[in-house]
């Protein structure tokens, strides 16, 4: 009896303790929630600003000036997204170690070479007076938003850190962080392609790196040529061990930061206005990168407004509409950087230039490290850019990158907000301070077009795809392309524009843009064909193209497996494999197993086919990345699998049949290893989306509050509906300028970063299920007024 009472009292005590802990945790967490309602003072604004949030937390900001609107947006970003903004600025400044300790030190050392904080500070000083006022207003809004929280954002308490106030240059660091997402900071693609070219016979290199092929779908119709099967064989290093070692590189070639966008002219819409669709593909986490907003203001007696997505850390609209013009972006993958092989003196204290040997400019950066002593980093720079690496043979490599230019980051987007036509928007495009993008725009007059944003370097004397030598003056950047010569297409005869990270144009325009690693083109072709399948489009029609998960790219691989590979296979589960292949839906449907089998077989075949080549190249330079060289490898892979030339059979395989059988066996065995039994799988279970807070994997149980529920999803790479486990469409928008009331926008996770926000997670399932939810905010539920502090 006594024991029973003790157990009962202990149990009750534990329950009470859990209640007390939970209550304390709730109160503590609640103290950092954003303020949604009431009146608050805000230093720096000239007149009151109203903020009306709907049920999903999407704000309508109404201000009397653009400066006041910037302050209000800064206030919202500071209240709702400060930790995310902090990560963005620290990422590009190389200052993550101050939060995360030595785990981030290697990354910080790589990024600090570019000295982006210094560049951002200098850019702020050069900015015109109007832009400086916007920078400062936004900064003041961010800091007051942060300071008016009842407690610092909860992440800082978990890290034992104190948030550092926002500075005007941090806005530009946010832009530089997008450079790091969308372009290479270390030239690894150019270095890897150069190594591949150096060690392969010309015909074999051309076979793996063709100029184009069946998936080409540029707007101007220029189709590149596939390369035939070469007569040369694989190079074999007699000193290298030939023991088989799979790469285990099971990522599709199209898994890359990018996007889809397209536009149809007014003749094809219900309004006679052009219509734009845009979905940007990035890594997805909680919170999502973007913050939705509808902003209205007055300027010189005229009303202005923009609606779409903003980037926390910056006071401008990134993608959306101003009711006259709608615009969106995809990563261009033009050639915006060059790796330069330096000629140095024996001591490597000087490097050769056209004017003779020069001393390196040497500077020192101090990297702060949480719970550790700061470390010094010595940076050597040239007249062309910083030294970024040393090759295996000791040669130093410098980096010329547009991100280092004075025009790399700015607030010229403010002028875009007031553009009234595609022509006006494109006149501004060369001056937009952002990573060079495919800009697609549509206006209310029915016009549509494509161009490139930011400055375009003009090369002289060399092919920018490979490492170059600038020491004798015959190879260099000859300034920037004149705005009059910019590549652009406006109102093509077919009334349709599309881009999807692949080559958009050929001929002279392609030569100006260069090749920085284009996507294969399968997505672009599928989008193009869908656009030509109809002669009239509504917003929902364009959303359906964004949600298109048909697996056209894998169709020929499916046929090859079904008709040739599996029938000849000795696999014990051959009948079940054939059954799944025969019932495949020809799409990456979440309920489909056949799609998964075809996809994994192809990836494993690629893995086995090239492992010997990659192994040898890595032995020559461990920095070699096959991922950077394989964007067009599918045509070569398919020809090898179907034509089976004996001289190109990879080492360690007795026959082509043996290689294909191994690819089938291994692909299924790996599914069994990860999931238990491949026969019980579906594509959606394999590809279930897992969107997490960046700290949830390090803090026990945090994910229960912050992470989105893991859910199966349709879509994959090589199709318009790009989706991965933590990668995919970071938003989808469809809008005809002037008809925003019918426009569509949804995005994963939600507006909120705080797990106790009333709209945390709101809208996530709309994104997951492809529900056509409105672009404009709904009825106001939370009313907040920011008052000038008299």
GROMACS .gro file of N, CA and C in nm, residues 563-628:
model
  198
  563UNK      N    1   1.144  -0.324  -7.251
  563UNK     CA    2   1.154  -0.407  -7.372
  563UNK      C    3   1.285  -0.482  -7.384
  564UNK      N    4   1.390  -0.435  -7.317
  564UNK     CA    5   1.521  -0.496  -7.340
  564UNK      C    6   1.592  -0.541  -7.212
  565UNK      N    7   1.599  -0.453  -7.114
  565UNK     CA    8   1.685  -0.483  -6.999
  565UNK      C    9   1.621  -0.584  -6.904
  566UNK      N   10   1.500  -0.557  -6.859
  566UNK     CA   11   1.437  -0.646  -6.762
  566UNK      C   12   1.404  -0.783  -6.822
  567UNK      N   13   1.352  -0.793  -6.947
  567UNK     CA   14   1.326  -0.927  -7.002
  567UNK      C   15   1.450  -1.017  -7.006
  568UNK      N   16   1.569  -0.958  -7.021
  568UNK     CA   17   1.692  -1.038  -7.025
  568UNK      C   18   1.752  -1.060  -6.887
  569UNK      N   19   1.695  -0.993  -6.786
  569UNK     CA   20   1.753  -0.996  -6.652
  569UNK      C   21   1.732  -1.132  -6.585
  570UNK      N   22   1.823  -1.166  -6.494
  570UNK     CA   23   1.811  -1.286  -6.412
  570UNK      C   24   1.764  -1.250  -6.271
  571UNK      N   25   1.715  -1.131  -6.252
  571UNK     CA   26   1.675  -1.086  -6.118
  571UNK      C   27   1.559  -1.172  -6.067
  572UNK      N   28   1.564  -1.218  -5.942
  572UNK     CA   29   1.460  -1.307  -5.890
  572UNK      C   30   1.321  -1.243  -5.883
  573UNK      N   31   1.314  -1.109  -5.881
  573UNK     CA   32   1.185  -1.040  -5.873
  573UNK      C   33   1.147  -0.977  -6.007
  574UNK      N   34   1.192  -1.040  -6.111
  574UNK     CA   35   1.173  -0.990  -6.247
  574UNK      C   36   1.024  -0.967  -6.280
  575UNK      N   37   0.937  -1.060  -6.243
  575UNK     CA   38   0.795  -1.047  -6.276
  575UNK      C   39   0.734  -0.923  -6.210
  576UNK      N   40   0.771  -0.899  -6.085
  576UNK     CA   41   0.718  -0.782  -6.014
  576UNK      C   42   0.770  -0.653  -6.078
  577UNK      N   43   0.895  -0.654  -6.119
  577UNK     CA   44   0.952  -0.535  -6.185
  577UNK      C   45   0.875  -0.506  -6.313
  578UNK      N   46   0.851  -0.609  -6.395
  578UNK     CA   47   0.778  -0.591  -6.520
  578UNK      C   48   0.635  -0.542  -6.494
  579UNK      N   49   0.573  -0.594  -6.390
  579UNK     CA   50   0.438  -0.550  -6.357
  579UNK      C   51   0.434  -0.401  -6.327
  580UNK      N   52   0.529  -0.354  -6.246
  580UNK     CA   53   0.532  -0.211  -6.210
  580UNK      C   54   0.564  -0.124  -6.330
  581UNK      N   55   0.651  -0.172  -6.416
  581UNK     CA   56   0.684  -0.095  -6.536
  581UNK      C   57   0.565  -0.087  -6.630
  582UNK      N   58   0.489  -0.195  -6.640
  582UNK     CA   59   0.372  -0.197  -6.729
  582UNK      C   60   0.258  -0.111  -6.679
  583UNK      N   61   0.253  -0.087  -6.549
  583UNK     CA   62   0.144  -0.005  -6.493
  583UNK      C   63   0.190   0.136  -6.458
  584UNK      N   64   0.308   0.174  -6.502
  584UNK     CA   65   0.358   0.310  -6.476
  584UNK      C   66   0.265   0.414  -6.537
  585UNK      N   67   0.243   0.522  -6.466
  585UNK     CA   68   0.153   0.628  -6.511
  585UNK      C   69   0.220   0.728  -6.604
  586UNK      N   70   0.347   0.707  -6.635
  586UNK     CA   71   0.426   0.801  -6.717
  586UNK      C   72   0.435   0.938  -6.652
  587UNK      N   73   0.431   0.938  -6.521
  587UNK     CA   74   0.450   1.063  -6.448
  587UNK      C   75   0.514   1.032  -6.314
  588UNK      N   76   0.566   1.138  -6.251
  588UNK     CA   77   0.622   1.124  -6.117
  588UNK      C   78   0.510   1.142  -6.016
  589UNK      N   79   0.411   1.055  -6.029
  589UNK     CA   80   0.295   1.059  -5.940
  589UNK      C   81   0.334   1.001  -5.804
  590UNK      N   82   0.288   1.064  -5.698
  590UNK     CA   83   0.329   1.021  -5.564
  590UNK      C   84   0.286   0.878  -5.532
  591UNK      N   85   0.186   0.826  -5.603
  591UNK     CA   86   0.138   0.690  -5.577
  591UNK      C   87   0.202   0.586  -5.667
  592UNK      N   88   0.296   0.627  -5.752
  592UNK     CA   89   0.354   0.540  -5.853
  592UNK      C   90   0.482   0.475  -5.802
  593UNK      N   91   0.500   0.348  -5.830
  593UNK     CA   92   0.626   0.279  -5.803
  593UNK      C   93   0.711   0.267  -5.929
  594UNK      N   94   0.646   0.249  -6.044
  594UNK     CA   95   0.720   0.232  -6.168
  594UNK      C   96   0.813   0.347  -6.198
  595UNK      N   97   0.769   0.469  -6.170
  595UNK     CA   98   0.855   0.586  -6.193
  595UNK      C   99   0.983   0.575  -6.111
  596UNK      N  100   0.969   0.536  -5.986
  596UNK     CA  101   1.084   0.524  -5.897
  596UNK      C  102   1.184   0.421  -5.951
  597UNK      N  103   1.136   0.309  -6.003
  597UNK     CA  104   1.225   0.205  -6.053
  597UNK      C  105   1.305   0.254  -6.173
  598UNK      N  106   1.239   0.324  -6.266
  598UNK     CA  107   1.308   0.375  -6.384
  598UNK      C  108   1.411   0.481  -6.344
  599UNK      N  109   1.370   0.572  -6.259
  599UNK     CA  110   1.459   0.680  -6.215
  599UNK      C  111   1.585   0.626  -6.150
  600UNK      N  112   1.567   0.534  -6.054
  600UNK     CA  113   1.683   0.484  -5.980
  600UNK      C  114   1.772   0.397  -6.067
  601UNK      N  115   1.715   0.324  -6.161
  601UNK     CA  116   1.798   0.245  -6.253
  601UNK      C  117   1.887   0.337  -6.335
  602UNK      N  118   1.831   0.441  -6.390
  602UNK     CA  119   1.911   0.533  -6.473
  602UNK      C  120   2.023   0.597  -6.392
  603UNK      N  121   1.992   0.642  -6.271
  603UNK     CA  122   2.094   0.706  -6.189
  603UNK      C  123   2.204   0.607  -6.150
  604UNK      N  124   2.167   0.486  -6.118
  604UNK     CA  125   2.268   0.386  -6.083
  604UNK      C  126   2.353   0.350  -6.204
  605UNK      N  127   2.293   0.344  -6.322
  605UNK     CA  128   2.369   0.316  -6.444
  605UNK      C  129   2.472   0.428  -6.467
  606UNK      N  130   2.431   0.551  -6.449
  606UNK     CA  131   2.524   0.663  -6.463
  606UNK      C  132   2.637   0.650  -6.362
  607UNK      N  133   2.602   0.613  -6.242
  607UNK     CA  134   2.699   0.596  -6.134
  607UNK      C  135   2.804   0.491  -6.170
  608UNK      N  136   2.758   0.378  -6.224
  608UNK     CA  137   2.849   0.269  -6.260
  608UNK      C  138   2.929   0.301  -6.387
  609UNK      N  139   2.864   0.370  -6.480
  609UNK     CA  140   2.926   0.395  -6.610
  609UNK      C  141   3.050   0.483  -6.598
  610UNK      N  142   3.044   0.581  -6.509
  610UNK     CA  143   3.150   0.682  -6.508
  610UNK      C  144   3.238   0.677  -6.384
  611UNK      N  145   3.219   0.577  -6.299
  611UNK     CA  146   3.294   0.578  -6.174
  611UNK      C  147   3.445   0.570  -6.197
  612UNK      N  148   3.487   0.493  -6.298
  612UNK     CA  149   3.631   0.478  -6.325
  612UNK      C  150   3.692   0.609  -6.374
  613UNK      N  151   3.616   0.683  -6.455
  613UNK     CA  152   3.665   0.812  -6.507
  613UNK      C  153   3.677   0.914  -6.396
  614UNK      N  154   3.574   0.924  -6.313
  614UNK     CA  155   3.575   1.021  -6.205
  614UNK      C  156   3.685   0.989  -6.104
  615UNK      N  157   3.704   0.862  -6.079
  615UNK     CA  158   3.807   0.822  -5.983
  615UNK      C  159   3.945   0.866  -6.030
  616UNK      N  160   3.972   0.850  -6.159
  616UNK     CA  161   4.102   0.891  -6.212
  616UNK      C  162   4.120   1.042  -6.208
  617UNK      N  163   4.012   1.115  -6.241
  617UNK     CA  164   4.022   1.261  -6.241
  617UNK      C  165   4.038   1.315  -6.098
  618UNK      N  166   3.973   1.253  -6.003
  618UNK     CA  167   3.990   1.295  -5.864
  618UNK      C  168   4.132   1.265  -5.814
  619UNK      N  169   4.191   1.160  -5.868
  619UNK     CA  170   4.329   1.130  -5.831
  619UNK      C  171   4.424   1.239  -5.880
  620UNK      N  172   4.387   1.304  -5.991
  620UNK     CA  173   4.470   1.412  -6.045
  620UNK      C  174   4.443   1.544  -5.972
  621UNK      N  175   4.317   1.565  -5.931
  621UNK     CA  176   4.279   1.686  -5.857
  621UNK      C  177   4.157   1.653  -5.773
  622UNK      N  178   4.175   1.645  -5.643
  622UNK     CA  179   4.067   1.600  -5.556
  622UNK      C  180   3.948   1.694  -5.556
  623UNK      N  181   3.965   1.816  -5.607
  623UNK     CA  182   3.853   1.910  -5.612
  623UNK      C  183   3.760   1.883  -5.730
  624UNK      N  184   3.796   1.793  -5.821
  624UNK     CA  185   3.713   1.765  -5.938
  624UNK      C  186   3.572   1.722  -5.894
  625UNK      N  187   3.471   1.782  -5.959
  625UNK     CA  188   3.332   1.746  -5.932
  625UNK      C  189   3.265   1.704  -6.062
  626UNK      N  190   3.229   1.577  -6.071
  626UNK     CA  191   3.157   1.530  -6.189
  626UNK      C  192   3.022   1.601  -6.202
  627UNK      N  193   2.963   1.634  -6.088
  627UNK     CA  194   2.835   1.704  -6.087
  627UNK      C  195   2.837   1.830  -6.172
  628UNK      N  196   2.952   1.897  -6.175
  628UNK     CA  197   2.963   2.022  -6.249
  628UNK      C  198   2.980   2.002  -6.399
   0.00000   0.00000   0.00000
